[in-house]
Each structure stands twice: as C-alpha cells, then as structure tokens.
XYZ file of C-alpha atoms in Angstrom:
173
model
C 0.000 0.000 0.000
C 1.155 3.474 -0.903
C -1.119 6.196 0.389
C -0.414 9.852 -0.288
C -2.072 12.583 1.760
C -2.584 15.939 0.094
C -4.272 19.129 1.264
C -3.710 22.594 2.586
C -1.211 23.492 5.310
C -2.799 22.629 8.633
C -5.173 20.034 7.186
C -3.654 17.326 9.375
C -1.682 15.335 6.799
C 1.211 14.557 9.133
C -0.860 13.813 12.222
C -3.371 11.654 10.366
C -0.635 10.050 8.271
C 1.230 8.840 11.352
C -1.934 7.222 12.692
C -2.906 5.595 9.404
C 0.612 4.244 8.864
C 0.659 2.779 12.365
C -2.747 1.157 11.883
C -1.564 -0.562 8.680
C 1.940 -1.198 10.044
C 3.659 0.530 7.126
C 6.294 3.282 7.229
C 5.208 6.896 7.588
C 7.138 9.630 5.825
C 6.698 13.373 5.711
C 7.975 14.857 2.452
C 8.987 18.131 4.093
C 10.991 16.242 6.734
C 12.698 14.178 4.029
C 13.646 17.348 2.138
C 14.960 19.045 5.303
C 17.042 15.968 6.112
C 18.573 15.868 2.625
C 19.234 19.603 2.517
C 20.511 19.839 6.081
C 18.566 23.045 6.635
C 15.038 24.161 7.451
C 12.379 24.988 4.870
C 12.320 28.688 5.844
C 16.123 28.763 5.389
C 15.830 27.090 1.974
C 13.175 29.604 0.886
C 15.221 32.541 2.151
C 18.499 31.397 0.580
C 17.290 29.803 -2.656
C 13.701 30.880 -3.277
C 10.508 28.969 -3.966
C 11.529 27.725 -7.436
C 14.546 25.904 -5.985
C 12.441 24.506 -3.144
C 9.785 23.194 -5.556
C 12.433 21.554 -7.750
C 14.048 19.835 -4.754
C 10.626 18.824 -3.467
C 9.886 17.106 -6.796
C 13.248 15.324 -6.751
C 12.813 14.139 -3.171
C 9.262 12.962 -3.927
C 10.510 10.779 -6.765
C 13.344 9.395 -4.612
C 10.966 8.541 -1.761
C 8.523 6.825 -4.124
C 11.348 4.794 -5.682
C 12.636 3.672 -2.262
C 9.349 2.786 -0.541
C 6.948 0.277 -2.101
C 4.747 0.612 0.997
C 4.202 3.795 2.986
C 1.915 6.581 4.009
C 3.342 9.893 2.793
C 2.290 13.338 3.978
C 3.086 15.755 1.181
C 3.601 19.487 1.466
C 0.507 21.563 0.748
C 1.852 22.708 -2.629
C 3.462 19.428 -3.661
C 0.688 18.267 -6.030
C 0.686 21.614 -7.845
C 4.214 21.641 -9.283
C 6.473 19.625 -11.616
C 3.793 17.033 -12.472
C 4.008 15.746 -8.905
C 0.306 14.946 -8.826
C 0.751 12.615 -11.795
C 3.516 10.807 -9.881
C 1.197 10.429 -6.895
C -1.752 9.222 -8.968
C 0.339 6.746 -10.951
C 2.234 5.170 -8.048
C -0.295 4.927 -5.226
C -3.607 6.055 -3.839
C -4.081 9.761 -3.163
C -6.331 11.104 -0.415
C -7.335 14.764 -0.231
C -7.918 16.073 3.289
C -10.533 18.760 2.743
C -10.591 20.986 5.813
C -12.588 24.255 6.050
C -10.452 27.391 5.818
C -11.702 28.616 9.214
C -10.325 25.438 10.789
C -7.029 25.844 8.915
C -6.629 29.397 10.229
C -6.977 28.201 13.801
C -4.449 25.447 13.241
C -1.742 27.409 11.410
C -1.969 30.889 12.935
C 0.487 30.160 15.739
C 2.906 28.382 13.396
C 2.550 30.740 10.414
C 5.955 32.321 11.045
C 7.644 28.963 10.370
C 5.775 28.499 7.073
C 7.478 30.582 4.375
C 4.382 31.145 2.246
C 2.294 32.205 5.262
C 4.832 34.138 7.360
C 3.844 37.515 5.919
C 0.277 37.183 7.213
C 0.480 37.911 10.950
C -3.206 38.145 11.848
C -6.169 35.820 11.396
C -7.962 38.012 8.844
C -4.963 38.324 6.525
C -4.097 34.660 6.977
C -7.643 33.549 6.168
C -7.657 35.648 2.985
C -4.325 34.139 1.937
C -5.478 30.578 2.661
C -8.700 31.113 0.672
C -6.684 32.456 -2.261
C -4.195 29.573 -2.057
C -6.969 26.992 -1.856
C -8.632 28.502 -4.916
C -5.476 27.946 -6.997
C -4.725 24.490 -5.579
C -8.261 23.074 -5.606
C -7.990 21.922 -9.230
C -5.111 19.655 -8.189
C -6.573 18.478 -4.887
C -9.886 17.573 -6.525
C -8.151 15.036 -8.789
C -7.467 12.753 -5.816
C -9.617 9.617 -6.046
C -10.290 9.731 -2.288
C -11.506 12.646 -0.201
C -11.906 12.902 3.534
C -13.752 15.816 5.074
C -11.981 17.413 7.996
C -11.839 17.959 10.831
C -13.797 14.698 11.208
C -11.254 12.761 9.158
C -9.895 10.098 11.510
C -7.827 6.954 11.111
C -11.065 4.937 11.279
C -12.637 7.114 8.569
C -9.593 6.636 6.310
C -9.627 2.872 6.885
C -13.306 2.814 5.909
C -12.648 4.903 2.779
C -9.802 2.597 1.755
C -11.941 -0.514 2.322
C -14.766 0.940 0.229
C -12.355 1.962 -2.509
C -10.720 -1.474 -2.657
C -14.044 -3.300 -2.901
C -15.258 -1.004 -5.675
C -11.995 -1.048 -7.649
C-alpha cells in the first residue's frame, strides 16, 4: 500500500498520516521532513536562501526518490506538492491519493500560531490576513486536490474514517 495525503497546510496530513501508517503497520514519511534531512537546513532557510523555485524543484526530486525507495508507505506531502512539476501525476500513478478537505476557518486556527515557520504564510500575521491568503491559495490548488480519487472531510477525518474509505475503494476497484 502506498497512500499519499494531500491538502492545505494545517489540514492534518502529518498527524493523520502517522496514525494511518501505524494502523496498517507501514512506514510513515513526511515529504517536508525528508527534504529538510537531505538539505541539512530548514524549509524557511531554503526559501530565504534559494527561493521557492529551488524549493519546488528539490521537493519534486525528493518525492521521486521517496517513491522509488518505498513500495509501501503513508506519505504526507507538502501543501503545494501536487501543484508543481507534475508531482500529482507521480502520486496518482504510483499509489492512492487522499485529499484532506478541511474548512479554511479550521485551517486558520491550526496554522496561525505556526505561520511564522511556514514561508508562504509568514507575511500574514493576523487571522484576517491569513484567512484571505489561505482562501486564495486553496482557490489555486483546488484543481489539483480535486483530482485525488479519495476525499476525507476534515476535521472529522480520523484513522477509522480513512480505513473505511480505503476498504470501500478497494471493494469497488
């Protein structure tokens, strides 16, 4: 099983991914953590030193390396991962992709405190500005997210809900 979790920052990809991986007894990986490990520096540092284009290129390279190395895993992608360098095609062709669809109001509450550590959100210090930015970002990314064959509505998306979705998908496939 290869399950890829996609969705906006703060949608719960990493938290849910850890639980799902544990329930299926397969490895869990976080694409951002893999990239940080390979680069030896934080994502904000990469953005500051190299810019978003470099980050997106490295993200695509690391995605392909992770997919090649792990025939079974649950992978939490970065929020923008599916939107660049044909990454979504890689996800769709090599495993099952699940979109965590979480309301923007919920996302704001989850990412507001950590926005400073997220390069694309750091410039939005208050809830109103952050919500506007998240709505705008979701509007551009939705076309990619909506291509995922599975969708789980947050914040009620739990390990049990994902297991049920996967069971239903496998019996209908």
